[in-house]
C-alpha positions as protocol buffer text, in pm:
chain_id: "A"
residue {
  index: 1
  type: GLY
  ca { x: -22 y: -44 z: 18 }
}
residue {
  index: 2
  type: ASN
  ca { x: 88 y: 348 z: -23 }
}
residue {
  index: 3
  type: VAL
  ca { x: 165 y: 593 z: 266 }
}
residue {
  index: 4
  type: GLY
  ca { x: 63 y: 949 z: 286 }
}
residue {
  index: 5
  type: ILE
  ca { x: 166 y: 1258 z: 504 }
}
residue {
  index: 6
  type: GLY
  ca { x: -7 y: 1570 z: 471 }
}
residue {
  index: 7
  type: THR
  ca { x: -241 y: 1338 z: 206 }
}
residue {
  index: 8
  type: THR
  ca { x: -541 y: 1048 z: 253 }
}
residue {
  index: 9
  type: THR
  ca { x: -475 y: 987 z: -134 }
}
residue {
  index: 10
  type: PRO
  ca { x: -119 y: 913 z: -160 }
}
residue {
  index: 11
  type: ALA
  ca { x: -48 y: 860 z: -499 }
}
residue {
  index: 12
  type: ALA
  ca { x: 263 y: 689 z: -447 }
}
residue {
  index: 13
  type: LYS
  ca { x: 430 y: 453 z: -211 }
}
residue {
  index: 14
  type: LEU
  ca { x: 558 y: 768 z: -16 }
}
residue {
  index: 15
  type: ASP
  ca { x: 363 y: 1044 z: -94 }
}
residue {
  index: 16
  type: THR
  ca { x: 406 y: 1389 z: 80 }
}
residue {
  index: 17
  type: ALA
  ca { x: 190 y: 1716 z: 49 }
}
residue {
  index: 18
  type: ASP
  ca { x: 178 y: 2048 z: 214 }
}
residue {
  index: 19
  type: LEU
  ca { x: -46 y: 2344 z: 149 }
}
residue {
  index: 20
  type: LEU
  ca { x: 215 y: 2707 z: 193 }
}
residue {
  index: 21
  type: ASN
  ca { x: 63 y: 3024 z: 104 }
}
residue {
  index: 22
  type: ALA
  ca { x: 433 y: 3197 z: 70 }
}
residue {
  index: 23
  type: GLY
  ca { x: 769 y: 3006 z: 70 }
}
residue {
  index: 24
  type: ILE
  ca { x: 907 y: 2680 z: -25 }
}
residue {
  index: 25
  type: VAL
  ca { x: 719 y: 2358 z: 67 }
}
residue {
  index: 26
  type: ARG
  ca { x: 1015 y: 2117 z: 146 }
}
residue {
  index: 27
  type: PRO
  ca { x: 823 y: 1788 z: 267 }
}
residue {
  index: 28
  type: LEU
  ca { x: 1133 y: 1567 z: 332 }
}
residue {
  index: 29
  type: ILE
  ca { x: 1415 y: 1663 z: 538 }
}
residue {
  index: 30
  type: VAL
  ca { x: 1696 y: 1449 z: 627 }
}
residue {
  index: 31
  type: ARG
  ca { x: 1904 y: 1499 z: 874 }
}
residue {
  index: 32
  type: ASN
  ca { x: 2252 y: 1384 z: 975 }
}
residue {
  index: 33
  type: LEU
  ca { x: 2260 y: 1475 z: 1384 }
}
residue {
  index: 34
  type: ALA
  ca { x: 2645 y: 1330 z: 1416 }
}
residue {
  index: 35
  type: THR
  ca { x: 2851 y: 1579 z: 1574 }
}
residue {
  index: 36
  type: THR
  ca { x: 3195 y: 1423 z: 1465 }
}
residue {
  index: 37
  type: GLY
  ca { x: 3324 y: 1340 z: 1161 }
}
residue {
  index: 38
  type: ASN
  ca { x: 3326 y: 1690 z: 996 }
}
residue {
  index: 39
  type: GLY
  ca { x: 3578 y: 1683 z: 652 }
}
residue {
  index: 40
  type: GLY
  ca { x: 3619 y: 1432 z: 365 }
}
residue {
  index: 41
  type: GLY
  ca { x: 3253 y: 1287 z: 289 }
}
residue {
  index: 42
  type: SER
  ca { x: 3068 y: 1298 z: 593 }
}
residue {
  index: 43
  type: GLY
  ca { x: 2713 y: 1427 z: 541 }
}
residue {
  index: 44
  type: VAL
  ca { x: 2395 y: 1319 z: 435 }
}
residue {
  index: 45
  type: GLY
  ca { x: 2180 y: 1237 z: 137 }
}
residue {
  index: 46
  type: ILE
  ca { x: 1973 y: 1008 z: -108 }
}
residue {
  index: 47
  type: ARG
  ca { x: 2047 y: 699 z: -236 }
}
residue {
  index: 48
  type: PHE
  ca { x: 1845 y: 533 z: -569 }
}
residue {
  index: 49
  type: ILE
  ca { x: 1841 y: 178 z: -505 }
}
residue {
  index: 50
  type: SER
  ca { x: 1797 y: -75 z: -813 }
}
residue {
  index: 51
  type: HIS
  ca { x: 1752 y: -439 z: -875 }
}
residue {
  index: 52
  type: GLY
  ca { x: 1804 y: -537 z: -500 }
}
residue {
  index: 53
  type: ALA
  ca { x: 2075 y: -353 z: -311 }
}
residue {
  index: 54
  type: ILE
  ca { x: 2267 y: -182 z: -663 }
}
residue {
  index: 55
  type: VAL
  ca { x: 2314 y: 196 z: -600 }
}
residue {
  index: 56
  type: ALA
  ca { x: 2178 y: 365 z: -920 }
}
residue {
  index: 57
  type: GLY
  ca { x: 2239 y: 731 z: -797 }
}
residue {
  index: 58
  type: ALA
  ca { x: 2263 y: 932 z: -553 }
}
residue {
  index: 59
  type: ILE
  ca { x: 2222 y: 1318 z: -433 }
}
residue {
  index: 60
  type: ASP
  ca { x: 2457 y: 1375 z: -136 }
}
residue {
  index: 61
  type: ALA
  ca { x: 2509 y: 1688 z: 104 }
}
residue {
  index: 62
  type: VAL
  ca { x: 2893 y: 1597 z: 182 }
}
residue {
  index: 63
  type: ASN
  ca { x: 3129 y: 1799 z: 408 }
}
residue {
  index: 64
  type: ASP
  ca { x: 3444 y: 1854 z: 193 }
}
residue {
  index: 65
  type: LEU
  ca { x: 3823 y: 1932 z: 387 }
}
residue {
  index: 66
  type: SER
  ca { x: 3783 y: 2280 z: 451 }
}
residue {
  index: 67
  type: GLY
  ca { x: 3404 y: 2212 z: 655 }
}
residue {
  index: 68
  type: GLN
  ca { x: 3238 y: 2356 z: 397 }
}
residue {
  index: 69
  type: THR
  ca { x: 2903 y: 2127 z: 280 }
}
residue {
  index: 70
  type: SER
  ca { x: 2858 y: 2062 z: -88 }
}
residue {
  index: 71
  type: LEU
  ca { x: 2644 y: 1902 z: -330 }
}
residue {
  index: 72
  type: ARG
  ca { x: 2738 y: 1615 z: -479 }
}
residue {
  index: 73
  type: PHE
  ca { x: 2550 y: 1369 z: -775 }
}
residue {
  index: 74
  type: SER
  ca { x: 2666 y: 1045 z: -829 }
}
residue {
  index: 75
  type: THR
  ca { x: 2565 y: 731 z: -1051 }
}
residue {
  index: 76
  type: PHE
  ca { x: 2661 y: 369 z: -977 }
}
residue {
  index: 77
  type: THR
  ca { x: 3017 y: 467 z: -1159 }
}
residue {
  index: 78
  type: GLY
  ca { x: 3052 y: 725 z: -901 }
}
residue {
  index: 79
  type: GLU
  ca { x: 3087 y: 1113 z: -884 }
}
residue {
  index: 80
  type: LYS
  ca { x: 2956 y: 1241 z: -1178 }
}
residue {
  index: 81
  type: MET
  ca { x: 2925 y: 1673 z: -1078 }
}
residue {
  index: 82
  type: ARG
  ca { x: 2954 y: 1833 z: -786 }
}
residue {
  index: 83
  type: ILE
  ca { x: 2820 y: 2205 z: -665 }
}
residue {
  index: 84
  type: SER
  ca { x: 3020 y: 2360 z: -432 }
}
residue {
  index: 85
  type: SER
  ca { x: 2926 y: 2597 z: -151 }
}
residue {
  index: 86
  type: THR
  ca { x: 3215 y: 2800 z: -70 }
}
residue {
  index: 87
  type: ASP
  ca { x: 3152 y: 2989 z: -427 }
}
residue {
  index: 88
  type: GLY
  ca { x: 2882 y: 2819 z: -632 }
}
residue {
  index: 89
  type: ASN
  ca { x: 3095 y: 2676 z: -888 }
}
residue {
  index: 90
  type: VAL
  ca { x: 2993 y: 2349 z: -1068 }
}
residue {
  index: 91
  type: GLY
  ca { x: 3219 y: 2078 z: -1171 }
}
residue {
  index: 92
  type: ILE
  ca { x: 3154 y: 1779 z: -1432 }
}
residue {
  index: 93
  type: GLY
  ca { x: 3406 y: 1548 z: -1393 }
}
residue {
  index: 94
  type: THR
  ca { x: 3594 y: 1756 z: -1080 }
}
residue {
  index: 95
  type: ALA
  ca { x: 3498 y: 1703 z: -724 }
}
residue {
  index: 96
  type: THR
  ca { x: 3694 y: 2060 z: -705 }
}
residue {
  index: 97
  type: PRO
  ca { x: 3574 y: 2280 z: -973 }
}
residue {
  index: 98
  type: GLY
  ca { x: 3769 y: 2584 z: -1039 }
}
residue {
  index: 99
  type: ALA
  ca { x: 3529 y: 2820 z: -1239 }
}
residue {
  index: 100
  type: LYS
  ca { x: 3170 y: 2864 z: -1241 }
}
residue {
  index: 101
  type: LEU
  ca { x: 3186 y: 2580 z: -1479 }
}
residue {
  index: 102
  type: HIS
  ca { x: 3468 y: 2366 z: -1467 }
}
residue {
  index: 103
  type: VAL
  ca { x: 3457 y: 2018 z: -1723 }
}
residue {
  index: 104
  type: LYS
  ca { x: 3681 y: 1757 z: -1703 }
}
residue {
  index: 105
  type: GLY
  ca { x: 3669 y: 1624 z: -2024 }
}
residue {
  index: 106
  type: SER
  ca { x: 3512 y: 1701 z: -2369 }
}
residue {
  index: 107
  type: ALA
  ca { x: 3225 y: 1947 z: -2390 }
}
residue {
  index: 108
  type: ILE
  ca { x: 2929 y: 2000 z: -2677 }
}
residue {
  index: 109
  type: VAL
  ca { x: 2792 y: 2334 z: -2656 }
}
residue {
  index: 110
  type: GLU
  ca { x: 2494 y: 2395 z: -2880 }
}
residue {
  index: 111
  type: GLY
  ca { x: 2255 y: 2681 z: -2959 }
}
residue {
  index: 112
  type: SER
  ca { x: 2317 y: 3028 z: -3104 }
}
residue {
  index: 113
  type: TYR
  ca { x: 2661 y: 3079 z: -2980 }
}
residue {
  index: 114
  type: LEU
  ca { x: 2948 y: 3043 z: -2707 }
}
residue {
  index: 115
  type: LYS
  ca { x: 3012 y: 3377 z: -2522 }
}
residue {
  index: 116
  type: ILE
  ca { x: 3423 y: 3414 z: -2557 }
}
residue {
  index: 117
  type: PRO
  ca { x: 3503 y: 3680 z: -2298 }
}
residue {
  index: 118
  type: VAL
  ca { x: 3646 y: 4033 z: -2409 }
}
residue {
  index: 119
  type: VAL
  ca { x: 3856 y: 4215 z: -2232 }
}
residue {
  index: 120
  type: THR
  ca { x: 4094 y: 4528 z: -2307 }
}
residue {
  index: 121
  type: ALA
  ca { x: 4403 y: 4341 z: -2164 }
}
residue {
  index: 122
  type: ASP
  ca { x: 4541 y: 3983 z: -2169 }
}
residue {
  index: 123
  type: PRO
  ca { x: 4443 y: 3770 z: -1833 }
}
residue {
  index: 124
  type: ALA
  ca { x: 4678 y: 3767 z: -1595 }
}
residue {
  index: 125
  type: ASN
  ca { x: 4703 y: 3418 z: -1515 }
}
residue {
  index: 126
  type: THR
  ca { x: 4689 y: 3218 z: -1860 }
}
residue {
  index: 127
  type: GLN
  ca { x: 4654 y: 2903 z: -1856 }
}
residue {
  index: 128
  type: ASP
  ca { x: 4691 y: 2637 z: -2184 }
}
residue {
  index: 129
  type: GLY
  ca { x: 4364 y: 2610 z: -2375 }
}
residue {
  index: 130
  type: MET
  ca { x: 4205 y: 2971 z: -2291 }
}
residue {
  index: 131
  type: LEU
  ca { x: 4076 y: 3158 z: -2552 }
}
residue {
  index: 132
  type: TRP
  ca { x: 3950 y: 3565 z: -2514 }
}
residue {
  index: 133
  type: TYR
  ca { x: 3906 y: 3836 z: -2730 }
}
residue {
  index: 134
  type: ASN
  ca { x: 4138 y: 4171 z: -2687 }
}
residue {
  index: 135
  type: SER
  ca { x: 3958 y: 4440 z: -2777 }
}
residue {
  index: 136
  type: ALA
  ca { x: 4266 y: 4670 z: -2743 }
}
residue {
  index: 137
  type: GLU
  ca { x: 4433 y: 4491 z: -2993 }
}
residue {
  index: 138
  type: GLY
  ca { x: 4132 y: 4354 z: -3233 }
}
residue {
  index: 139
  type: ALA
  ca { x: 4230 y: 4000 z: -3203 }
}
residue {
  index: 140
  type: PHE
  ca { x: 4152 y: 3649 z: -3061 }
}
residue {
  index: 141
  type: LYS
  ca { x: 4393 y: 3574 z: -2817 }
}
residue {
  index: 142
  type: CYS
  ca { x: 4472 y: 3164 z: -2711 }
}
residue {
  index: 143
  type: LYS
  ca { x: 4736 y: 3041 z: -2520 }
}
residue {
  index: 144
  type: VAL
  ca { x: 4886 y: 2729 z: -2631 }
}
residue {
  index: 145
  type: LYS
  ca { x: 5192 y: 2496 z: -2476 }
}
residue {
  index: 146
  type: GLY
  ca { x: 5243 y: 2790 z: -2252 }
}
residue {
  index: 147
  type: VAL
  ca { x: 5278 y: 3086 z: -2537 }
}
residue {
  index: 148
  type: ILE
  ca { x: 5040 y: 3333 z: -2610 }
}
residue {
  index: 149
  type: LYS
  ca { x: 4877 y: 3309 z: -2971 }
}
residue {
  index: 150
  type: LYS
  ca { x: 4689 y: 3630 z: -3156 }
}
residue {
  index: 151
  type: PHE
  ca { x: 4525 y: 3515 z: -3457 }
}
residue {
  index: 152
  type: SER
  ca { x: 4226 y: 3761 z: -3601 }
}
residue {
  index: 153
  type: LEU
  ca { x: 3916 y: 3617 z: -3818 }
}
residue {
  index: 154
  type: GLN
  ca { x: 3988 y: 3793 z: -4177 }
}
């Protein structure tokens, strides 16, 4: 049978409902009341189990080594994405995102365009693979094997 919390007509195995005129409805709260274990992965989460005891996926709030809590998304093969609580950075394929969007591996961008930063001076901390447009020089630039290359589209 189905179990309902806040409803007399549950539509699933566990159906929670709440009526709030303002604010966010949070019908499920998961807590870890432990007072020790901070750092390196303690926290709370939701596991998605299939075919007996196989963990098909998970969403976890985990403490990193600095004591900050990040949100980690995993499949049965391990962590796939993380949202850092310290700066809001999103990492895909990395647990330590170093930018607002940090993709470790290949990425495909579909849509109308890919926005490239326009600057009036070259960035101070360039890394191999970076691409930018220097409006003062009227040229695209990129860093390859430690050398900044300049090119234009003519």
